[in-house]
XYZ file of C-alpha atoms in Angstrom:
712
model
C 14.164 -23.940 -17.103
C 11.445 -26.395 -18.016
C 8.736 -27.316 -15.562
C 6.186 -30.066 -15.564
C 2.682 -28.730 -16.038
C -0.610 -30.112 -14.875
C -2.276 -32.106 -17.581
C -5.394 -30.107 -17.001
C -5.763 -26.624 -15.564
C -7.555 -26.347 -12.219
C -7.809 -30.099 -11.673
C -8.895 -30.721 -8.072
C -6.796 -33.134 -6.047
C -8.656 -35.912 -4.275
C -7.548 -36.090 -0.615
C -5.524 -39.144 0.344
C -6.679 -41.429 3.141
C -4.368 -39.776 5.645
C -5.893 -36.373 4.857
C -9.096 -37.272 6.747
C -9.634 -35.086 9.844
C -7.914 -36.573 12.885
C -11.089 -36.337 14.931
C -14.717 -35.409 14.394
C -15.797 -31.990 15.707
C -16.564 -31.946 19.403
C -19.418 -29.497 18.943
C -21.909 -28.657 16.257
C -20.112 -27.217 13.235
C -20.300 -23.508 12.584
C -21.887 -22.311 9.333
C -19.348 -23.009 6.561
C -19.803 -19.702 4.763
C -21.258 -16.338 5.583
C -24.424 -15.389 3.654
C -22.314 -12.926 1.641
C -19.752 -15.559 0.698
C -22.373 -18.161 -0.130
C -23.902 -15.810 -2.687
C -20.548 -14.889 -4.223
C -18.795 -16.683 -7.044
C -15.424 -14.925 -6.909
C -16.079 -12.516 -9.758
C -16.672 -9.422 -7.637
C -13.134 -8.268 -8.445
C -14.131 -7.762 -12.084
C -16.059 -4.666 -11.007
C -12.749 -2.937 -10.231
C -10.840 -4.421 -13.147
C -12.845 -5.205 -16.311
C -9.693 -6.735 -17.854
C -10.374 -9.730 -15.617
C -13.601 -10.535 -17.497
C -11.972 -13.062 -19.901
C -10.666 -14.934 -16.854
C -14.009 -15.179 -15.143
C -13.918 -18.977 -15.329
C -10.605 -19.114 -13.502
C -11.877 -16.781 -10.790
C -15.030 -18.867 -10.340
C -13.033 -22.080 -10.122
C -10.576 -20.578 -7.627
C -13.414 -19.356 -5.441
C -15.241 -22.683 -5.642
C -12.115 -24.416 -4.341
C -11.959 -21.904 -1.511
C -15.609 -22.519 -0.629
C -15.053 -26.270 -0.742
C -12.250 -25.932 1.804
C -14.387 -23.746 4.048
C -17.088 -26.409 4.032
C -14.530 -29.032 5.083
C -13.150 -26.799 7.819
C -16.674 -26.110 9.068
C -17.062 -29.813 9.825
C -14.441 -29.340 12.527
C -16.026 -26.221 13.974
C -14.786 -23.654 11.492
C -11.601 -21.622 11.687
C -11.984 -21.185 15.424
C -11.409 -24.864 16.159
C -9.625 -26.083 13.051
C -6.786 -23.581 13.480
C -6.110 -24.622 17.073
C -4.163 -27.720 16.081
C -1.397 -26.656 18.476
C -3.850 -27.313 21.326
C -4.329 -30.902 20.141
C -0.966 -31.927 18.724
C 2.410 -31.701 20.386
C 2.660 -31.548 24.171
C -0.524 -30.606 26.012
C -0.125 -29.829 29.693
C -2.972 -30.150 32.202
C -3.181 -30.187 35.987
C -3.054 -33.976 36.005
C -0.371 -34.686 33.423
C 0.994 -34.347 29.909
C -0.519 -35.642 26.664
C 1.611 -35.850 23.552
C 0.103 -36.382 20.087
C 1.703 -36.632 16.676
C 0.299 -37.316 13.224
C 2.546 -39.905 11.534
C 0.397 -42.044 9.210
C 3.287 -43.896 7.583
C 4.671 -45.171 10.889
C 3.505 -48.538 12.258
C 4.716 -47.754 15.757
C 5.863 -44.749 17.803
C 7.514 -44.138 21.172
C 8.271 -41.032 23.198
C 11.679 -40.878 24.820
C 14.087 -38.359 26.294
C 15.778 -37.201 29.480
C 12.634 -38.103 31.441
C 13.066 -41.874 30.818
C 16.850 -41.970 30.451
C 16.412 -42.178 26.667
C 14.781 -45.579 26.754
C 13.320 -45.917 23.238
C 10.827 -48.639 24.184
C 9.447 -47.784 27.624
C 6.812 -45.270 26.475
C 4.866 -46.641 23.484
C 2.199 -44.472 21.885
C -1.278 -45.554 20.789
C -2.351 -45.069 17.187
C -5.862 -44.160 16.052
C -7.484 -44.910 12.695
C -6.126 -41.702 11.147
C -2.473 -42.224 12.000
C -2.425 -40.003 15.080
C -0.218 -41.347 17.867
C -0.922 -40.438 21.480
C 0.554 -41.002 24.928
C -0.504 -39.720 28.346
C 2.012 -39.196 31.125
C 0.373 -38.660 34.541
C 2.067 -36.342 36.994
C 4.600 -37.761 39.424
C 3.451 -38.762 42.903
C 4.509 -35.354 44.228
C 2.359 -33.583 41.605
C 5.243 -32.462 39.383
C 5.077 -33.093 35.620
C 6.514 -36.381 34.355
C 8.743 -34.425 31.962
C 10.933 -31.784 33.522
C 10.946 -28.252 32.141
C 13.821 -27.549 29.740
C 14.648 -31.240 29.272
C 15.226 -32.962 25.926
C 12.633 -35.153 24.174
C 12.269 -37.062 20.905
C 9.888 -39.359 19.139
C 11.129 -42.630 17.662
C 9.005 -44.331 15.017
C 8.955 -47.703 13.302
C 8.674 -47.659 9.516
C 6.758 -50.328 7.552
C 10.035 -52.099 6.782
C 10.751 -52.409 10.512
C 13.549 -49.850 10.659
C 13.525 -47.063 13.257
C 13.763 -43.314 12.795
C 14.198 -40.645 15.456
C 12.617 -37.222 14.981
C 11.947 -33.975 16.815
C 8.234 -33.486 17.561
C 6.707 -31.548 14.662
C 4.765 -29.173 16.922
C 7.577 -28.580 19.441
C 7.732 -25.050 20.891
C 11.449 -24.898 21.558
C 14.589 -26.403 20.078
C 18.212 -25.654 20.880
C 21.487 -26.131 19.076
C 24.947 -26.793 20.477
C 27.299 -26.279 17.544
C 30.241 -27.571 19.589
C 28.509 -30.960 19.589
C 26.407 -31.036 16.424
C 24.538 -28.682 14.075
C 21.411 -30.790 14.631
C 18.796 -29.320 16.951
C 17.495 -30.872 20.179
C 13.796 -30.671 21.053
C 13.155 -29.056 24.437
C 10.064 -29.544 26.599
C 9.221 -25.960 27.512
C 7.048 -25.575 30.600
C 8.421 -22.742 32.753
C 7.066 -22.599 36.300
C 6.292 -18.904 35.835
C 4.493 -17.884 32.662
C 5.004 -14.479 31.086
C 2.440 -11.953 32.321
C 1.310 -9.663 29.535
C 1.107 -5.991 30.466
C 0.039 -4.068 27.370
C -2.767 -4.208 24.859
C -1.911 -4.246 21.185
C -2.242 -0.860 19.470
C -4.929 -0.243 16.918
C -4.175 -1.133 13.311
C -2.176 1.767 11.814
C -3.856 3.733 9.051
C -0.442 4.727 7.670
C 1.853 1.717 7.817
C 5.505 2.624 8.447
C 7.451 -0.616 8.746
C 10.847 -1.180 10.344
C 12.175 -4.483 9.008
C 14.468 -5.953 11.655
C 16.584 -9.005 12.427
C 17.242 -9.544 16.132
C 20.495 -11.416 15.560
C 22.246 -8.578 13.699
C 20.857 -5.804 15.912
C 23.988 -5.573 18.059
C 27.285 -3.783 17.417
C 29.204 -6.777 18.732
C 30.452 -9.654 16.593
C 27.920 -12.215 17.789
C 24.227 -13.066 17.657
C 22.038 -10.439 19.297
C 19.391 -11.284 21.885
C 15.668 -10.626 22.306
C 16.382 -8.805 25.579
C 18.942 -6.549 23.912
C 16.571 -5.716 21.081
C 13.883 -4.845 23.618
C 16.159 -2.581 25.629
C 18.259 -1.017 22.883
C 16.467 -1.113 19.540
C 12.791 -0.622 20.351
C 13.432 2.913 21.701
C 15.254 3.775 18.472
C 12.347 2.559 16.356
C 9.879 4.543 18.437
C 11.988 7.705 18.198
C 12.251 7.318 14.425
C 8.459 7.274 14.123
C 7.938 3.774 12.731
C 4.657 2.298 13.934
C 5.276 -1.296 12.823
C 8.125 -3.774 13.203
C 8.565 -6.700 10.844
C 10.627 -9.328 12.652
C 12.688 -11.605 10.441
C 14.171 -15.032 11.175
C 12.060 -15.769 14.246
C 10.869 -19.215 13.169
C 13.644 -21.673 14.008
C 16.149 -22.350 11.249
C 19.190 -24.583 11.359
C 21.452 -22.412 9.226
C 21.931 -18.865 10.539
C 23.159 -17.583 7.167
C 19.829 -18.549 5.548
C 18.405 -15.302 6.988
C 15.677 -17.406 8.579
C 14.288 -18.723 5.303
C 15.175 -22.403 5.820
C 12.727 -23.168 8.627
C 13.139 -26.459 10.464
C 10.736 -26.046 13.404
C 7.649 -24.032 12.615
C 6.273 -23.615 16.123
C 9.614 -22.810 17.766
C 10.956 -19.276 18.092
C 14.681 -19.251 17.401
C 16.656 -20.098 20.525
C 19.682 -18.195 19.182
C 18.168 -14.987 20.505
C 16.787 -16.221 23.838
C 13.755 -18.047 25.137
C 10.037 -17.765 24.335
C 9.282 -15.607 27.378
C 11.856 -13.061 26.217
C 10.260 -12.853 22.771
C 6.911 -12.251 24.462
C 8.475 -9.447 26.486
C 9.818 -7.876 23.284
C 6.382 -7.899 21.640
C 4.650 -6.727 24.829
C 7.091 -3.844 25.213
C 6.613 -2.851 21.574
C 2.855 -2.815 22.111
C 3.363 -0.585 25.141
C 5.217 1.839 22.851
C 2.299 1.792 20.398
C 4.179 -0.336 17.870
C 2.530 -3.119 15.855
C 4.633 -6.286 15.434
C 4.519 -8.513 12.334
C 6.171 -11.899 11.854
C 8.024 -12.728 8.655
C 6.344 -16.093 8.141
C 7.736 -18.757 5.811
C 5.001 -21.049 4.464
C 6.380 -21.159 0.935
C 8.807 -23.988 1.665
C 10.624 -25.841 4.448
C 14.197 -26.853 5.160
C 15.023 -30.296 3.794
C 16.640 -31.370 7.089
C 15.408 -34.777 8.207
C 16.772 -35.246 11.724
C 15.466 -31.929 13.048
C 12.933 -30.805 10.428
C 9.648 -31.862 8.814
C 11.211 -33.609 5.838
C 10.537 -37.370 5.836
C 9.092 -36.974 9.310
C 7.223 -40.299 9.391
C 9.553 -41.946 6.896
C 7.557 -40.875 3.850
C 8.312 -37.892 1.677
C 4.647 -37.043 1.091
C 3.406 -36.461 4.635
C 3.406 -32.651 4.593
C 4.927 -32.163 1.143
C 4.422 -33.149 -2.464
C 6.226 -36.223 -3.686
C 8.811 -36.129 -6.460
C 9.993 -32.975 -8.264
C 6.826 -31.067 -7.363
C 7.820 -31.329 -3.726
C 11.261 -29.786 -4.174
C 12.425 -26.271 -4.921
C 15.477 -26.682 -7.123
C 16.842 -23.185 -6.456
C 16.333 -23.132 -2.676
C 17.087 -26.840 -2.211
C 14.071 -27.179 0.073
C 10.740 -29.005 0.373
C 7.424 -27.676 -0.945
C 4.170 -28.069 0.937
C 1.175 -29.967 -0.395
C -1.527 -27.356 0.157
C -4.247 -29.819 -0.906
C -3.504 -32.029 2.115
C -5.967 -31.731 4.975
C -3.384 -32.102 7.726
C -0.920 -29.785 5.984
C -3.686 -27.192 5.895
C -4.318 -27.720 9.597
C -0.603 -27.451 10.346
C -0.112 -24.182 8.454
C -3.299 -22.415 9.573
C -2.611 -23.497 13.145
C 0.921 -22.154 12.802
C -0.461 -18.706 12.013
C -2.976 -18.906 14.841
C -0.260 -20.049 17.277
C 1.857 -16.954 16.701
C -1.197 -14.707 17.015
C -2.268 -16.305 20.288
C 0.925 -17.467 22.000
C 3.150 -14.515 21.089
C 0.479 -11.929 20.220
C 1.938 -10.952 16.887
C -0.331 -8.554 14.995
C -0.009 -10.117 11.571
C 2.400 -11.472 9.012
C 4.597 -10.700 6.077
C 4.285 -13.834 3.913
C 7.616 -14.715 2.341
C 7.978 -16.268 -1.108
C 4.405 -15.688 -2.286
C 5.500 -15.693 -5.928
C 7.113 -19.095 -5.480
C 3.907 -20.380 -3.904
C 1.466 -19.145 -6.520
C 3.161 -20.547 -9.620
C 4.260 -24.061 -10.520
C 7.436 -22.622 -12.036
C 8.040 -20.731 -8.731
C 9.176 -17.718 -10.738
C 12.471 -19.433 -11.563
C 13.806 -18.018 -14.812
C 10.413 -16.476 -15.519
C 9.968 -12.834 -16.483
C 6.461 -11.572 -15.754
C 5.218 -9.233 -18.463
C 1.870 -8.302 -16.921
C -0.135 -10.359 -19.409
C -3.153 -11.728 -17.529
C -2.621 -15.173 -19.046
C 0.359 -15.481 -16.706
C -1.918 -15.142 -13.670
C -4.726 -17.483 -14.659
C -3.114 -20.081 -16.893
C -2.032 -23.627 -16.152
C 1.238 -22.442 -14.571
C -0.679 -21.167 -11.539
C -0.644 -23.388 -8.443
C -4.313 -23.103 -7.585
C -3.888 -25.111 -4.370
C -1.370 -22.598 -3.022
C -3.480 -19.612 -4.052
C -6.479 -21.112 -2.259
C -4.340 -21.699 0.841
C -3.414 -18.007 0.844
C -7.090 -17.087 0.482
C -7.953 -19.278 3.465
C -5.055 -17.938 5.530
C -6.050 -14.331 4.907
C -9.723 -15.051 5.466
C -9.019 -16.852 8.730
C -6.791 -14.076 10.054
C -9.162 -11.277 9.133
C -12.160 -13.208 10.455
C -10.637 -14.086 13.823
C -8.474 -10.965 14.127
C -10.075 -8.047 12.245
C -7.163 -5.754 13.174
C -4.519 -8.131 11.811
C -2.258 -7.137 8.919
C -0.999 -9.352 6.101
C 1.657 -8.412 3.552
C 2.584 -10.394 0.439
C 6.087 -10.618 -0.966
C 5.195 -11.005 -4.637
C 7.161 -9.888 -7.648
C 4.686 -11.135 -10.267
C 2.016 -8.439 -9.960
C -0.790 -10.984 -9.476
C -4.125 -9.149 -9.928
C -6.578 -9.357 -6.984
C -3.772 -10.201 -4.535
C -4.854 -7.382 -2.215
C -8.598 -7.513 -2.674
C -10.930 -9.138 -0.109
C -11.526 -12.859 -0.410
C -15.279 -12.220 -0.451
C -14.798 -10.452 -3.808
C -12.683 -13.281 -5.179
C -9.346 -11.731 -4.200
C -6.487 -13.417 -2.377
C -7.108 -11.235 0.663
C -3.793 -9.561 1.558
C -3.801 -6.061 3.037
C -0.620 -4.982 1.275
C 1.893 -6.134 -1.306
C 5.564 -5.152 -1.416
C 6.497 -2.874 -4.319
C 9.510 -4.936 -5.283
C 10.242 -3.070 -8.516
C 11.034 0.149 -6.655
C 14.336 -0.860 -4.982
C 15.443 -2.509 -8.225
C 14.908 0.792 -10.009
C 16.970 2.781 -7.504
C 19.879 0.333 -7.520
C 19.846 0.239 -11.328
C 19.936 4.042 -11.488
C 22.827 4.286 -9.053
C 24.786 1.547 -10.800
C 24.236 2.501 -14.425
C 23.252 6.165 -14.785
C 24.891 9.486 -14.059
C 22.740 12.014 -12.205
C 21.936 14.021 -15.317
C 20.735 10.835 -17.039
C 18.014 10.133 -14.473
C 14.669 9.717 -16.219
C 12.113 11.562 -14.072
C 9.205 10.065 -16.006
C 10.430 6.527 -15.434
C 10.971 7.193 -11.730
C 7.398 8.438 -11.431
C 6.038 5.541 -13.473
C 7.793 2.954 -11.306
C 6.667 4.618 -8.072
C 3.041 4.961 -9.164
C 2.640 1.767 -11.191
C 0.415 -0.149 -8.779
C -2.998 -1.715 -9.014
C -6.029 0.395 -8.206
C -7.227 -0.155 -4.638
C -4.626 -2.812 -3.951
C -2.389 -1.167 -1.327
C 1.371 -1.366 -1.731
C 4.322 -0.893 0.603
C 7.121 1.060 -1.026
C 10.761 0.865 -0.040
C 14.151 1.913 -1.363
C 15.987 -1.050 0.079
C 15.190 -4.028 2.273
C 17.305 -6.919 3.493
C 17.538 -8.177 -0.105
C 19.482 -5.134 -1.263
C 21.803 -5.190 1.768
C 22.999 -8.766 1.304
C 26.545 -9.603 0.307
C 27.033 -9.165 -3.426
C 25.163 -5.878 -3.267
C 25.551 -2.726 -1.205
C 23.335 -0.367 0.723
C 22.177 2.757 -1.120
C 24.436 4.845 1.089
C 27.430 2.754 0.073
C 26.501 2.961 -3.612
C 26.377 6.736 -3.231
C 29.463 7.359 -1.108
C 31.496 4.130 -1.197
C 35.013 4.336 0.258
C 34.635 7.964 1.333
C 32.307 6.742 4.063
C 35.451 5.476 5.788
C 37.273 8.807 5.638
C 34.903 11.764 5.254
C 31.787 11.151 7.362
C 33.184 13.194 10.244
C 31.819 16.727 10.640
C 35.382 17.736 11.437
C 36.498 16.833 7.913
C 35.898 18.717 4.690
C 32.510 18.032 3.099
C 33.562 16.446 -0.171
C 31.399 16.536 -3.312
C 30.835 12.759 -3.038
C 29.608 12.930 0.569
C 27.526 16.042 -0.157
C 25.855 14.306 -3.113
C 25.407 11.095 -1.148
C 23.696 12.739 1.810
C 21.398 14.758 -0.451
C 20.321 11.901 -2.711
C 19.928 9.472 0.201
C 17.297 11.838 1.620
C 15.578 12.556 -1.688
C 15.365 8.907 -2.713
C 13.730 8.056 0.601
C 11.287 10.934 0.630
C 10.025 10.497 -2.932
C 9.597 6.757 -2.333
C 7.787 7.396 0.948
C 5.467 10.048 -0.471
C 4.768 8.749 -3.975
C 5.422 5.015 -3.888
C 2.591 3.415 -1.965
C 0.171 3.183 0.923
C 2.901 2.021 3.298
C 6.646 2.485 3.665
C 9.425 0.138 4.790
C 13.062 0.457 5.782
C 15.594 -2.181 6.815
C 17.301 -1.911 10.188
C 20.176 0.563 10.039
C 19.612 1.753 6.492
C 17.661 4.763 7.751
C 20.970 6.335 8.821
C 22.941 5.151 5.801
C 24.502 2.025 7.235
C 27.738 1.400 5.372
C 28.852 -1.658 3.460
C 26.629 -4.740 3.217
C 25.220 -7.645 5.191
C 26.986 -11.005 5.315
C 26.249 -13.730 7.839
C 29.012 -15.925 9.288
C 29.681 -18.806 6.921
C 32.493 -20.928 5.564
C 33.203 -18.412 2.801
C 34.071 -15.636 5.269
C 35.707 -17.723 8.003
C 32.521 -17.547 10.098
C 32.965 -13.827 10.600
C 30.310 -11.645 12.255
C 31.946 -8.450 11.017
C 29.194 -7.714 8.496
C 26.400 -9.411 10.462
C 25.846 -6.597 12.926
C 24.565 -3.028 13.062
C 27.041 -0.240 13.735
C 24.869 1.870 16.030
C 28.036 3.611 17.196
C 28.301 5.595 13.955
C 24.842 7.127 14.286
C 25.252 7.763 18.005
C 28.495 9.666 17.422
C 27.494 13.332 17.096
C 30.690 14.076 15.207
C 29.651 11.827 12.332
C 27.293 12.774 9.508
C 25.180 9.624 9.861
C 23.164 11.566 12.427
C 21.854 13.853 9.663
C 20.298 10.972 7.735
C 18.844 9.530 10.922
C 17.256 12.856 11.861
C 15.805 13.279 8.385
C 14.264 9.804 8.503
C 12.548 10.666 11.774
C 11.405 14.037 10.404
C 10.004 12.347 7.314
C 7.917 9.992 9.457
C 6.756 12.855 11.683
C 5.647 14.810 8.620
C 3.690 11.808 7.375
C 2.064 11.424 10.772
C 0.859 15.034 10.579
C -0.120 15.046 6.903
C -1.232 11.423 6.456
C -0.136 10.944 2.861
C 0.197 7.152 3.091
C -3.503 6.753 3.875
C -4.520 9.234 1.181
C -5.350 8.433 -2.465
C -2.518 8.342 -4.996
C -0.740 11.600 -5.660
C -1.534 13.965 -8.494
C 1.712 14.473 -10.378
C 1.665 18.001 -11.767
C 5.212 18.277 -13.101
C 7.878 15.973 -14.547
C 10.471 18.229 -16.148
C 13.248 16.157 -17.685
C 15.527 19.087 -18.503
C 15.265 20.751 -15.106
C 15.070 17.374 -13.299
C 12.191 18.778 -11.263
C 9.293 16.673 -10.002
C 6.194 18.048 -8.275
C 3.064 16.378 -6.996
C 0.425 16.846 -4.336
C -1.024 14.255 -2.000
C -3.224 14.598 1.085
C -3.244 18.355 0.474
C 0.540 18.674 0.775
C 2.763 19.763 -2.103
C 6.000 17.872 -2.745
C 8.756 19.492 -4.821
C 11.978 17.686 -5.810
C 14.909 19.184 -7.669
C 17.105 16.248 -8.664
C 19.382 18.319 -10.859
C 23.039 17.904 -9.833
C 23.981 21.585 -10.305
C 21.039 23.819 -11.265
C 18.975 25.674 -8.690
C 15.823 27.549 -9.711
C 14.331 30.797 -8.409
C 10.642 31.717 -8.715
C 9.883 28.252 -10.055
C 6.172 27.797 -10.750
C 4.457 24.874 -9.038
C 0.776 24.068 -9.438
C -1.105 23.638 -6.151
C -4.508 22.117 -5.363
C -5.966 25.002 -3.354
C -5.639 28.736 -3.007
C -4.018 30.174 0.099
C -0.735 30.515 1.940
C 1.710 27.601 1.958
C 4.539 26.988 4.388
C 7.365 24.452 4.733
C 6.647 21.221 6.594
C 9.917 19.496 5.630
C 13.069 20.828 4.025
C 15.778 18.349 3.057
C 18.309 21.203 2.782
C 17.955 22.087 6.476
C 21.341 22.018 8.203
C 20.032 19.673 10.904
C 19.728 17.101 8.100
C 23.165 17.834 6.662
C 21.909 20.440 4.194
C 23.058 23.974 3.372
C 20.132 26.104 4.635
C 19.572 27.562 1.170
C 15.827 27.806 1.831
C 14.546 29.440 5.004
C 12.117 27.269 6.938
C 10.098 30.440 7.630
C 9.415 30.983 3.939
C 5.821 31.653 2.933
C 4.339 30.970 -0.469
C 1.174 32.681 -1.705
C -0.929 31.361 -4.555
C -1.678 33.096 -7.813
C -5.191 32.331 -9.162
C -4.102 31.173 -12.598
C -4.102 27.609 -13.998
C -0.726 25.893 -14.038
C 0.305 22.279 -14.538
C -3.263 21.033 -14.326
C -4.015 22.975 -11.141
C -6.094 26.153 -10.790
C -3.443 27.941 -8.763
C 0.311 28.163 -8.583
C 3.041 29.297 -6.236
C 6.600 30.348 -6.980
C 9.443 28.800 -5.025
C 13.200 28.789 -4.793
C 14.246 25.168 -5.171
C 17.997 24.492 -4.882
C 19.684 21.579 -6.595
C 19.343 18.169 -4.896
C 16.687 19.500 -2.547
C 13.144 18.494 -1.649
C 10.462 20.641 -0.039
C 7.172 19.529 1.443
C 4.674 22.377 1.692
C 1.359 22.470 3.530
C -1.399 25.027 3.378
C -1.637 27.266 6.408
C -4.781 26.511 8.380
């Protein structure tokens, strides 16, 4: 596709009149930049990557834009005050009444109406200030109760310059509900429960080895319906804890009108989806997870917004440029959605405050930022194949405004919440994405290794087992930027969606319906499928990154695919659920994969390979299909050959001594054949082998992996 380019690279955008701060700071501004930042120019990242030297000018410009924004934000008291827009806008409740504020610069008049005034659109006019902020105060009733009843419906009606009226849901509303029997359009709900949720648990410390369980509350039930927060808390959190995952990534929490969008068409940014329950129940879920020692991340969507007008941000005040770009630049042609104007002052306030709101109100521990590639490039990655040439990352196709927003978002989160975690979903390989902002980086803690699942699916679709290229597998798993942490995964929600299949289904297909019972004959297809499912996961976990991720249910080989109810499937929930019954049935072989997943995480917890430097790969034998590497002192041995087992196979090891088995994929408790005794001991020979000064000799059966550790 063709895209319109900026006439000049890195051209700063002059703020429009309505981008002026809504109010001057109430207190003296905090220092705009730390002494370290003030002395930096954004080129610190070149020290790690000299190939960035030719792009020094782009780095300096990017950092100067970041510093300019920090100076502006400092005029409102710095991040601490600027990012608390949710305490100024929307409904603010005090002991004496309710104040409602909304920024709508294009409107020439505004009124609040709802159940509280019998939907009279004229009885409660709002006052406008010089910056286009409308405000109304509603004193408490004579008996001291709020003027707006809890759980009642509200709206704002505005008058456009041409005199016509438009009705909208408040942009900062905390709860919206949908009655599909009446209309697909959401209703705004004034949420002010008489009893607030009482938090019980402190958040756990930031994990050193990130093991992420990507989950969707709605599909987390076996029944053909939308699952609930309360059910997830009671039924799924214990599973996650038992499996050994220390982090949950919650998808589709921000309210979205279309369930089948997987949560990526957000209409109401400050509202947790009412499909799953109410805000207090989401707080209970997060609080309970914290009590179990589990970190909770929100899958945040700041890359675009749903184009809905009646219940979204689009054309909120009657103009298309309030929060978004005008014209083609403000529309994503593939997603059919609106694109934010990150150079707008009030858009910046809205988005940074959105992050702060979820950290404060719901006590999330960080975010997985969706659609980062789309944000960072003017072409949004549509029809664009990234080659790794640095010109792609610093040329005039880069959206510098969006990159600077991400720098500010990461800097704010790590400044205000040093233990917070941020993850970028980026397929482009943008250099410096996971380096600190103070060095000139974008500031994320981790990036998703999106090439890894593509590799596995391609192998399973196109290659026979004896055609697997061990060197290419290793290259893909280790091809990551130095000191920019990555999260590896075999499959996420993307691979499970309709049109594709889970790895388990690619491996075993229709035999999963007939031969997963332990009472049936173990067929060659099921035997292969169980073995490779374990090996693919372990090698990805151990070699692929500094974090690991799985998608809900795939740890036990969930069959089939994921498909939300929609017109094309007669609104069926059949594939929009998790079949926990198959893993809970002890007569089915799913239990073996589940147990191995838990054992894999336990082994990592003991060894700590995710927090260790990259592995040393000592062997890639294409003929034998054997791979060996060591990481964090442990030795990993994989025999991917479909038929050949090897006795007395030499493996180089990092240290002399006695080695023993920490994890054996061929153990019968994981559906294996017990061809290697877990009591086996391996003694080193002091001779160089495979780049190591010592070697051991092992029996390594076909389609088996061993993890060995040195005896203390």
